[in-house]
Short mmCIF file of C-alpha atoms and ligand atoms in Angstrom, two decimals:
data_model
loop_
_atom_site.label_atom_id
_atom_site.label_comp_id
_atom_site.label_asym_id
_atom_site.label_seq_id
_atom_site.Cartn_x
_atom_site.Cartn_y
_atom_site.Cartn_z
CA MET T 14 124.01 105.65 85.77
CA ARG T 15 124.84 109.34 85.76
CA VAL T 16 122.70 111.32 88.17
CA ALA T 17 122.25 115.07 88.72
CA MET T 18 120.60 115.98 92.02
CA ILE T 19 119.17 119.50 91.93
CA GLY T 20 118.88 120.83 95.48
CA THR T 21 121.34 119.65 98.12
CA GLY T 22 119.31 119.94 101.30
CA TYR T 23 118.27 117.15 103.69
CA VAL T 24 116.72 115.10 100.91
CA GLY T 25 119.03 115.94 98.01
CA LEU T 26 122.25 115.45 99.93
CA VAL T 27 121.21 112.18 101.57
CA SER T 28 119.70 110.79 98.33
CA GLY T 29 122.71 111.89 96.29
CA ALA T 30 125.19 110.33 98.72
CA CYS T 31 123.19 107.08 98.88
CA PHE T 32 122.87 106.81 95.07
CA ALA T 33 126.64 107.33 94.85
CA ASP T 34 127.09 104.61 97.45
CA PHE T 35 125.02 102.27 95.24
CA GLY T 36 127.68 102.84 92.54
CA HIS T 37 126.11 105.60 90.44
CA ASP T 38 127.98 108.78 89.41
CA VAL T 39 126.29 111.66 91.18
CA VAL T 40 126.68 115.43 91.07
CA CYS T 41 124.75 117.31 93.77
CA VAL T 42 123.89 120.84 92.61
CA ASP T 43 122.75 123.74 94.76
CA LYS T 44 122.29 127.47 94.23
CA ASP T 45 123.63 128.14 97.70
CA ALA T 46 127.32 128.73 96.99
CA GLY T 47 128.22 128.65 100.69
CA LYS T 48 126.68 125.20 101.06
CA ILE T 49 128.55 123.82 98.04
CA ALA T 50 131.86 125.39 99.16
CA ALA T 51 131.44 123.80 102.62
CA LEU T 52 130.62 120.41 101.10
CA LYS T 53 133.72 120.60 98.91
CA GLN T 54 135.71 121.09 102.14
CA GLY T 55 134.04 118.00 103.63
CA GLU T 56 131.83 120.05 105.97
CA MET T 57 128.20 118.97 106.26
CA PRO T 58 125.61 121.77 106.08
CA ILE T 59 123.23 119.69 108.22
CA TYR T 60 123.46 117.38 111.21
CA GLU T 61 122.53 113.85 110.14
CA PRO T 62 124.14 110.78 111.74
CA GLY T 63 126.55 108.93 109.40
CA LEU T 64 126.25 111.48 106.59
CA ALA T 65 129.75 112.99 106.81
CA GLU T 66 131.37 109.56 106.53
CA LEU T 67 129.12 108.47 103.65
CA VAL T 68 129.82 111.68 101.72
CA ALA T 69 133.57 111.52 102.38
CA SER T 70 133.92 107.92 101.23
CA ASN T 71 131.98 108.47 98.00
CA VAL T 72 133.84 111.70 97.20
CA ARG T 73 137.12 109.83 97.77
CA GLN T 74 136.03 107.08 95.40
CA GLY T 75 135.18 109.66 92.74
CA ARG T 76 131.44 108.94 92.54
CA LEU T 77 130.12 112.06 94.29
CA ALA T 78 130.82 115.69 93.41
CA PHE T 79 129.27 119.07 94.22
CA SER T 80 128.58 122.04 92.00
CA THR T 81 126.71 125.33 91.82
CA GLU T 82 126.47 124.90 88.04
CA LEU T 83 123.54 122.88 86.79
CA GLU T 84 124.28 122.86 83.06
CA ALA T 85 127.06 120.28 82.69
CA PRO T 86 125.76 117.71 85.24
CA VAL T 87 122.29 117.81 83.66
CA ARG T 88 123.63 117.57 80.11
CA GLU T 89 125.55 114.42 81.04
CA ALA T 90 122.88 112.82 83.23
CA ASP T 91 120.62 109.84 82.56
CA ALA T 92 118.50 110.90 85.52
CA VAL T 93 117.94 114.39 86.96
CA PHE T 94 116.27 114.63 90.38
CA ILE T 95 114.48 117.76 91.53
CA ALA T 96 114.94 117.88 95.33
CA VAL T 97 114.42 121.58 96.03
CA GLY T 98 112.24 122.92 98.85
CA THR T 99 108.44 123.19 98.62
CA PRO T 100 107.63 125.34 101.68
CA SER T 101 104.18 126.68 102.52
CA ARG T 102 103.35 129.65 100.34
CA ARG T 103 102.94 132.81 102.39
CA GLY T 104 99.32 133.78 102.83
CA ASP T 105 97.41 130.73 101.66
CA GLY T 106 99.27 127.58 102.72
CA HIS T 107 99.50 126.08 99.23
CA ALA T 108 102.86 124.47 98.47
CA ASP T 109 105.20 127.09 97.01
CA LEU T 110 106.28 125.51 93.73
CA SER T 111 108.39 128.39 92.48
CA TYR T 112 111.66 126.56 93.25
CA VAL T 113 110.47 123.42 91.47
CA TYR T 114 109.37 125.30 88.37
CA ALA T 115 112.54 127.41 88.29
CA ALA T 116 114.62 124.24 88.49
CA ALA T 117 112.51 122.61 85.73
CA ARG T 118 113.19 125.58 83.42
CA GLU T 119 116.93 125.44 84.04
CA ILE T 120 117.00 121.68 83.61
CA ALA T 121 115.05 121.89 80.34
CA ALA T 122 117.58 124.30 78.88
CA ALA T 123 120.44 121.89 79.63
CA LEU T 124 118.91 118.54 78.56
CA ALA T 125 120.79 116.41 76.01
CA GLY T 126 119.78 112.90 74.89
CA PHE T 127 117.06 110.86 76.59
CA THR T 128 116.82 111.99 80.22
CA VAL T 129 114.46 111.09 83.02
CA VAL T 130 113.50 114.13 85.12
CA ILE T 131 112.32 112.97 88.52
CA THR T 132 110.48 115.04 91.10
CA LYS T 133 111.63 113.94 94.54
CA SER T 134 110.38 117.07 96.27
CA THR T 135 106.95 116.68 97.86
CA VAL T 136 104.64 118.30 95.33
CA PRO T 137 100.85 118.54 94.94
CA VAL T 138 98.95 116.44 92.44
CA GLY T 139 99.43 117.75 88.93
CA THR T 140 102.88 119.30 89.50
CA GLY T 141 104.49 116.65 87.27
CA ASP T 142 102.14 117.70 84.46
CA GLU T 143 103.28 121.30 84.86
CA VAL T 144 106.98 120.30 85.01
CA GLU T 145 106.46 118.38 81.78
CA ARG T 146 104.69 121.36 80.19
CA ILE T 147 107.56 123.69 81.20
CA ILE T 148 110.13 121.33 79.71
CA ARG T 149 108.18 120.99 76.44
CA GLU T 150 107.71 124.76 76.25
CA THR T 151 111.36 125.56 77.00
CA ARG T 152 112.82 122.82 74.84
CA PRO T 153 110.34 121.38 72.33
CA ASP T 154 113.17 119.20 70.96
CA ALA T 155 114.09 117.59 74.31
CA ASP T 156 113.68 113.85 74.81
CA ALA T 157 112.61 113.68 78.46
CA ALA T 158 110.23 111.68 80.64
CA VAL T 159 108.92 113.31 83.82
CA VAL T 160 108.51 110.94 86.77
CA SER T 161 107.28 111.33 90.34
CA ASN T 162 109.38 109.55 92.96
CA PRO T 163 108.43 110.91 96.40
CA GLU T 164 110.86 110.49 99.26
CA PHE T 165 109.86 108.98 102.60
CA LEU T 166 113.10 109.25 104.58
CA ARG T 167 113.01 110.58 108.13
CA GLU T 168 115.56 113.09 109.34
CA GLY T 169 117.75 111.54 112.03
CA ALA T 170 117.53 108.10 110.38
CA ALA T 171 117.76 109.31 106.80
CA ILE T 172 120.50 107.05 105.46
CA ARG T 173 118.99 103.92 106.90
CA ASP T 174 115.56 104.91 105.61
CA PHE T 175 116.91 105.61 102.13
CA LYS T 176 118.79 102.31 101.97
CA HIS T 177 116.07 100.20 103.60
CA PRO T 178 112.80 101.79 102.54
CA ASP T 179 109.45 100.15 103.20
CA ARG T 180 108.68 100.84 99.54
CA ILE T 181 109.78 102.89 96.57
CA VAL T 182 106.99 104.69 94.74
CA VAL T 183 107.58 105.46 91.07
CA GLY T 184 104.91 107.39 89.21
CA THR T 185 105.28 106.92 85.47
CA ARG T 186 103.70 105.01 82.62
CA ASP T 187 106.74 105.52 80.37
CA ALA T 188 108.56 102.23 79.65
CA ARG T 189 111.98 103.84 79.09
CA ALA T 190 111.66 105.83 82.31
CA LYS T 191 110.71 102.68 84.22
CA GLU T 192 113.90 101.00 83.00
CA VAL T 193 116.04 103.91 84.24
CA MET T 194 114.24 103.98 87.61
CA ALA T 195 114.65 100.22 88.03
CA GLU T 196 118.37 100.51 87.30
CA LEU T 197 118.79 103.40 89.75
CA TYR T 198 117.13 101.49 92.56
CA ARG T 199 118.40 98.02 91.59
CA PRO T 200 120.55 97.62 94.74
CA LEU T 201 117.43 98.17 96.87
CA TYR T 202 115.36 95.86 94.77
CA LEU T 203 117.90 93.14 95.57
CA ASN T 204 117.19 93.90 99.27
CA ALA T 205 113.55 93.11 98.46
CA ALA T 206 112.27 96.67 98.86
CA PRO T 207 109.06 96.68 96.81
CA ILE T 208 108.89 99.14 93.92
CA LEU T 209 105.36 100.33 93.38
CA TYR T 210 104.77 101.64 89.86
CA THR T 211 101.80 103.96 89.63
CA GLY T 212 100.52 106.82 87.53
CA ARG T 213 102.30 110.12 88.17
CA ARG T 214 99.38 111.82 89.91
CA THR T 215 98.87 108.77 92.11
CA ALA T 216 102.51 108.82 93.22
CA GLU T 217 102.23 112.51 94.07
CA LEU T 218 99.17 111.83 96.19
CA VAL T 219 100.69 108.79 97.93
CA LYS T 220 103.23 111.07 99.61
CA TYR T 221 100.64 113.52 100.95
CA ALA T 222 98.25 110.78 101.98
CA ALA T 223 101.06 109.02 103.90
CA ASN T 224 102.08 112.17 105.78
CA ALA T 225 98.50 113.18 106.49
CA PHE T 226 97.73 109.71 107.82
CA LEU T 227 100.78 109.71 110.11
CA ALA T 228 99.91 113.21 111.35
CA THR T 229 96.40 111.94 112.06
CA LYS T 230 97.72 108.98 114.05
CA VAL T 231 99.89 111.28 116.20
CA THR T 232 97.02 113.69 116.75
CA PHE T 233 94.64 110.89 117.60
CA ILE T 234 96.87 109.56 120.37
CA ASN T 235 97.46 113.13 121.61
CA GLU T 236 93.73 113.61 122.08
CA ILE T 237 93.43 110.20 123.74
CA ALA T 238 96.25 111.36 126.07
CA ASP T 239 94.21 114.40 127.07
CA LEU T 240 91.28 112.13 127.87
CA CYS T 241 93.57 109.80 129.86
CA GLU T 242 94.59 112.76 132.01
CA ARG T 243 90.95 113.58 132.77
CA VAL T 244 89.90 110.01 133.60
CA GLY T 245 93.04 108.69 135.31
CA ALA T 246 94.15 106.30 132.56
CA ASP T 247 97.67 105.83 131.16
CA VAL T 248 98.11 106.68 127.46
CA GLN T 249 101.19 104.51 127.09
CA GLU T 250 99.25 101.47 128.12
CA VAL T 251 96.37 102.48 125.86
CA ALA T 252 98.84 102.92 122.97
CA ARG T 253 100.32 99.50 123.62
CA GLY T 254 96.88 98.01 123.96
CA ILE T 255 95.77 99.29 120.58
CA GLY T 256 99.17 99.12 118.86
CA LEU T 257 99.43 95.37 119.36
CA ASP T 258 96.46 95.08 117.05
CA ASN T 259 98.10 94.44 113.66
CA ARG T 260 95.45 96.49 111.93
CA ILE T 261 96.62 99.53 113.93
CA GLY T 262 100.34 98.93 114.55
CA PRO T 263 102.49 100.42 117.33
CA LYS T 264 104.28 103.21 115.46
CA PHE T 265 103.32 106.89 115.66
CA LEU T 266 101.33 106.27 118.81
CA HIS T 267 103.57 108.31 121.11
CA ALA T 268 101.71 111.11 122.81
CA GLY T 269 103.61 114.39 122.97
CA PRO T 270 103.54 118.13 122.39
CA GLY T 271 102.17 117.93 118.83
CA TYR T 272 103.91 117.20 115.55
CA GLY T 273 106.28 119.65 113.90
CA GLY T 274 109.16 119.49 111.46
CA SER T 275 109.85 120.29 107.86
CA CYS T 276 107.10 118.05 106.43
CA PHE T 277 103.93 117.27 108.42
CA PRO T 278 102.77 120.85 109.09
CA LYS T 279 103.24 122.11 105.54
CA ASP T 280 102.14 118.89 103.84
CA THR T 281 98.87 118.55 105.79
CA VAL T 282 97.98 122.17 105.00
CA ALA T 283 98.91 121.76 101.31
CA LEU T 284 96.76 118.62 101.08
CA ILE T 285 93.83 120.46 102.63
CA LYS T 286 94.24 123.18 99.97
CA THR T 287 94.32 120.57 97.19
CA GLY T 288 91.13 119.05 98.60
CA HIS T 289 89.39 122.44 98.52
CA ASP T 290 90.58 123.16 94.98
CA HIS T 291 89.03 119.91 93.81
CA GLU T 292 85.87 120.17 95.90
CA ALA T 293 86.82 117.08 97.89
CA PRO T 294 87.42 118.55 101.37
CA LEU T 295 89.57 116.48 103.72
CA ARG T 296 87.76 117.22 106.96
CA ILE T 297 89.73 114.78 109.08
CA VAL T 298 93.00 116.37 108.01
CA GLU T 299 91.53 119.83 108.60
CA ALA T 300 90.68 118.83 112.18
CA VAL T 301 94.15 117.33 112.66
CA ALA T 302 95.92 120.52 111.55
CA ALA T 303 93.73 122.71 113.76
CA ILE T 304 94.10 120.47 116.84
CA ASN T 305 97.85 120.27 116.40
CA ASP T 306 98.20 124.05 116.11
CA GLN T 307 96.42 124.61 119.40
CA ARG T 308 98.27 121.87 121.19
CA LYS T 309 101.68 123.49 121.30
CA ARG T 310 100.50 126.52 123.23
CA ALA T 311 98.38 124.26 125.44
CA MET T 312 101.65 122.63 126.53
CA ALA T 313 102.71 126.00 127.99
CA ARG T 314 99.59 125.93 130.17
CA LYS T 315 100.66 122.48 131.37
CA VAL T 316 104.00 123.99 132.44
CA ALA T 317 102.20 126.84 134.21
CA HIS T 318 100.03 124.33 136.02
CA ALA T 319 103.08 122.37 137.20
CA VAL T 320 104.58 125.46 138.84
CA GLY T 321 101.34 126.47 140.54
CA GLY T 322 99.50 128.39 137.84
CA GLN T 323 101.61 131.50 137.22
CA LEU T 324 104.65 131.77 134.97
CA ARG T 325 105.44 135.47 135.42
CA GLY T 326 109.00 135.82 136.68
CA LYS T 327 109.53 132.05 136.75
CA THR T 328 112.61 130.49 135.15
CA ILE T 329 111.88 127.55 132.89
CA ALA T 330 114.61 125.24 131.58
CA VAL T 331 113.81 123.69 128.19
CA LEU T 332 115.70 120.61 127.05
CA GLY T 333 115.54 119.78 123.34
CA LEU T 334 114.64 122.38 120.73
CA THR T 335 114.81 120.59 117.38
CA PHE T 336 111.59 119.07 116.09
CA LYS T 337 112.93 115.60 116.84
CA PRO T 338 116.20 114.06 118.09
CA ASN T 339 119.24 113.49 115.85
CA THR T 340 118.68 116.48 113.62
CA ASP T 341 119.48 120.19 113.80
CA ASP T 342 116.27 121.02 111.92
CA MET T 343 114.17 123.64 113.71
CA ARG T 344 111.49 124.02 111.01
CA GLU T 345 108.09 124.17 112.76
CA ALA T 346 109.59 122.63 115.90
CA PRO T 347 107.01 122.45 118.73
CA SER T 348 109.60 124.17 120.95
CA ILE T 349 109.10 127.43 119.02
CA ALA T 350 105.38 127.82 119.78
CA LEU T 351 105.85 126.45 123.30
CA ILE T 352 108.70 128.81 124.20
CA THR T 353 106.91 131.76 122.62
CA ALA T 354 103.88 130.98 124.80
CA LEU T 355 106.04 130.56 127.93
CA ARG T 356 107.57 133.96 127.27
CA ASP T 357 104.16 135.50 126.55
CA MET T 358 103.12 134.29 130.00
CA GLY T 359 106.12 136.05 131.54
CA ALA T 360 108.64 133.22 131.95
CA ILE T 361 112.39 133.45 131.50
CA VAL T 362 113.55 130.57 129.30
CA ARG T 363 116.93 128.84 129.56
CA ALA T 364 117.47 126.25 126.85
CA TYR T 365 119.79 123.55 125.64
CA ASP T 366 119.83 121.34 122.56
CA PRO T 367 122.66 118.97 121.55
CA ALA T 368 122.68 119.96 117.84
CA GLY T 369 120.16 122.71 117.22
CA MET T 370 121.47 125.68 119.25
CA GLU T 371 122.70 127.64 116.23
CA GLN T 372 119.45 127.20 114.30
CA ALA T 373 117.40 127.83 117.46
CA LYS T 374 119.07 131.18 118.14
CA ARG T 375 117.73 132.41 114.80
CA GLU T 376 114.17 131.34 115.62
CA LEU T 377 114.20 132.23 119.30
CA PRO T 378 116.58 135.14 119.81
CA ASP T 379 115.36 135.85 123.35
CA ILE T 380 116.20 132.56 125.02
CA LEU T 381 119.25 132.06 127.21
CA CYS T 382 121.36 129.43 125.49
CA CYS T 383 123.07 127.05 127.89
CA SER T 384 125.98 124.64 127.48
CA GLY T 385 124.27 121.49 128.78
CA PRO T 386 121.21 120.13 130.58
CA TYR T 387 122.47 120.89 134.10
CA ALA T 388 123.57 124.41 133.12
CA ALA T 389 120.07 124.99 131.68
CA ALA T 390 118.47 123.70 134.89
CA GLU T 391 120.37 126.12 137.13
CA GLY T 392 117.94 128.14 139.21
CA ALA T 393 114.94 126.84 137.26
CA ASP T 394 111.44 126.59 138.69
CA ALA T 395 110.70 123.78 136.25
CA LEU T 396 112.50 121.71 133.66
CA VAL T 397 110.64 120.83 130.46
CA ILE T 398 111.72 118.00 128.15
CA VAL T 399 110.51 118.93 124.67
CA THR T 400 112.69 116.73 122.43
CA GLU T 401 113.76 113.26 123.54
CA TRP T 402 117.47 113.27 122.72
CA GLU T 403 119.22 110.15 124.09
CA GLN T 404 121.29 112.24 126.50
CA PHE T 405 118.11 113.41 128.29
CA ARG T 406 116.96 109.86 129.00
CA ALA T 407 119.15 109.22 132.02
CA LEU T 408 119.64 112.59 133.67
CA ASP T 409 121.14 112.54 137.16
CA LEU T 410 117.99 113.48 139.08
CA ASP T 411 119.85 114.29 142.32
CA ARG T 412 122.18 116.62 140.46
CA LEU T 413 119.20 118.29 138.79
CA LYS T 414 117.49 118.73 142.14
CA GLY T 415 120.68 120.24 143.47
CA VAL T 416 120.85 122.98 140.84
CA MET T 417 117.15 123.72 140.35
CA LYS T 418 115.22 126.18 142.47
CA GLN T 419 112.56 123.53 142.95
CA PRO T 420 112.30 119.95 141.63
CA VAL T 421 109.58 120.19 138.98
CA MET T 422 109.74 118.33 135.69
CA VAL T 423 107.33 118.53 132.75
CA ASP T 424 108.16 115.62 130.49
CA LEU T 425 106.40 116.16 127.16
CA ARG T 426 107.88 112.95 125.70
CA ASN T 427 107.13 110.56 128.55
CA VAL T 428 110.80 109.66 128.91
CA TYR T 429 110.68 109.06 132.67
CA ARG T 430 108.44 106.87 134.81
CA PRO T 431 106.15 108.63 137.27
CA GLU T 432 107.13 106.21 140.12
CA GLU T 433 110.80 106.93 139.57
CA MET T 434 110.17 110.69 139.63
CA ALA T 435 108.08 110.36 142.79
CA ARG T 436 110.91 108.45 144.44
CA ALA T 437 113.38 111.14 143.38
CA GLY T 438 111.14 113.77 145.00
CA PHE T 439 110.03 115.57 141.86
CA VAL T 440 106.71 117.14 141.03
CA TYR T 441 106.23 115.50 137.68
CA GLU T 442 103.83 116.05 134.81
CA SER T 443 103.93 114.05 131.61
CA VAL T 444 101.48 113.52 128.74
CA GLY T 445 98.46 111.30 129.27
CA ARG T 446 99.72 109.74 132.50
CA PRO T 447 98.94 110.35 136.16
CA PRO T 448 100.95 113.31 137.48
CA VAL T 449 103.15 113.21 140.57
CA ARG T 450 102.04 116.14 142.70
CA ARG T 451 103.07 114.98 146.16
CA ASP T 452 105.32 117.17 148.24
CA PRO T 453 108.91 116.20 147.55
CA VAL T 454 110.04 113.31 149.77
CA SER T 455 113.48 113.40 151.27
N1 LIG P 22 113.39 116.97 105.10
C1 LIG P 22 112.75 115.82 105.06
O1 LIG P 22 112.77 115.04 106.01
C2 LIG P 22 111.95 115.42 103.83
C3 LIG P 22 111.49 114.10 103.70
C4 LIG P 22 110.79 113.75 102.57
C5 LIG P 22 110.51 114.70 101.58
N2 LIG P 22 110.94 115.98 101.74
C6 LIG P 22 110.67 116.95 100.67
O2 LIG P 22 111.85 117.11 99.90
C7 LIG P 22 111.96 118.46 99.44
C8 LIG P 22 113.27 119.06 99.88
O3 LIG P 22 113.25 119.14 101.29
P1 LIG P 22 114.58 119.46 102.14
O4 LIG P 22 114.21 119.32 103.55
O5 LIG P 22 115.72 118.67 101.59
O6 LIG P 22 114.76 121.02 101.72
P2 LIG P 22 115.99 121.98 102.04
O7 LIG P 22 115.41 123.33 102.19
O8 LIG P 22 116.84 121.39 103.12
O9 LIG P 22 116.87 121.94 100.69
C9 LIG P 22 116.46 122.45 99.46
C10 LIG P 22 117.72 122.93 98.72
O10 LIG P 22 117.38 123.27 97.37
C11 LIG P 22 118.20 124.35 96.96
N3 LIG P 22 117.62 124.95 95.76
C12 LIG P 22 116.44 125.63 95.62
N4 LIG P 22 116.25 125.97 94.33
C13 LIG P 22 117.30 125.50 93.63
C14 LIG P 22 117.66 125.50 92.25
N5 LIG P 22 116.89 126.06 91.31
N6 LIG P 22 118.81 124.91 91.88
C15 LIG P 22 119.61 124.33 92.81
N7 LIG P 22 119.32 124.27 94.12
C16 LIG P 22 118.17 124.85 94.53
C17 LIG P 22 118.23 125.23 98.20
O11 LIG P 22 119.34 126.12 98.16
C18 LIG P 22 118.35 124.20 99.32
O12 LIG P 22 119.71 123.92 99.66
C19 LIG P 22 110.71 119.18 99.96
O13 LIG P 22 109.72 119.14 98.98
C20 LIG P 22 110.31 118.34 101.16
O14 LIG P 22 108.94 118.43 101.43
C21 LIG P 22 111.68 116.37 102.83
#
């Protein structure tokens, strides 16, 4: 099949490279000329494990190309994916669909022969109807079917997720479009990934409902963690205790500093707006979004508490800035609100992230960027683990103690064990577990 992927960001680039790897002919299109020029040189615009190799091998084999021009790839395509951004609209939190609609107009103008136009971007219910209307208005003669095919990949494990999805959701009632979609995903179907065919509006809602549910699960365990701290229980044991129940499941039960990233924050808010528009308020999701917003700044108070209450003039080392490990994505990362709050309280912040330093500098121009975890810890009154990169899991605690002003760790991802930190002589605070507040032992 010939595929045009419009939008070559995290989703478009990974999906395009994976479809090429399945044997399809793919052109990834983007308006950002710098991005396309870099990709043509073999440079990845994002950090995603395994992506550079996957792209290089498919380019070499002639199945994957990049372009800033949409017209020719769309004209020749059997399937055109819309994978452009749908950020929160300034002011009201609705999904900003201007990129999707602009792409739909351009696609419509270039269509030739029967073409399936597929929305892969996360879009509110009814967007497919509007995309179809735009296409009909722009090109009444076009033979196109508009399909919803939301993407569920996770940054940091995107290739694996795309190639081994739990399910593929295809929203269309059009028989010809179903055939094209089945052919596109045939290699996955052979791996027994279920394809769920639904109506278009249903498919659009599946994506938001999934993200809102996962955000709710995270927020639920975060609140249970707060309760654990008050009553002397251990949230990790509670999570295991409930997660072993098959009806609940163990995933997304890791207490932490609150969810962030390019999807959960904007998608929960957009779903809330959709609920209001249709007079079906989603009160649970409203509570989740509000609780999560407050949580990130509350983590700064936890840091203040660990250093004795006052942050003014204190030096705080922050390890991990991206919203999760194995990505350079800083969108809505909890580190941003946390560091802003630390600075508001008068702290000096030294920071290190394995992949996100460049992006972080744009978001947080006032932090001192360090070359590694021990450099960040130099002279610090406390060290805070915000993102659980592998390389922060086995830090040399003696070395840390040697460079820090005082051995205080606030572990917002529960990477270390309190007993181990007590043995190493650290004051140690984590999330939903008993703190270690004893005087350092020798
Ligand atoms: N990032 C994720 O983990 C993830 C996961 C699932 C779904 N999604 C959804 O997928 C969509 C894309 O997300 P992303 O993170 O890949 O976004 P992104 O911002 O990384 O990439 C979007 C790209 O689209 C390009 N673009 C915008 N308008 C264009 C046009 N008219 N023609 C060509 N290119 C255009 C931009 O230049 C940009 O490179 C969003 O709706 C998002 O919610 C993202």
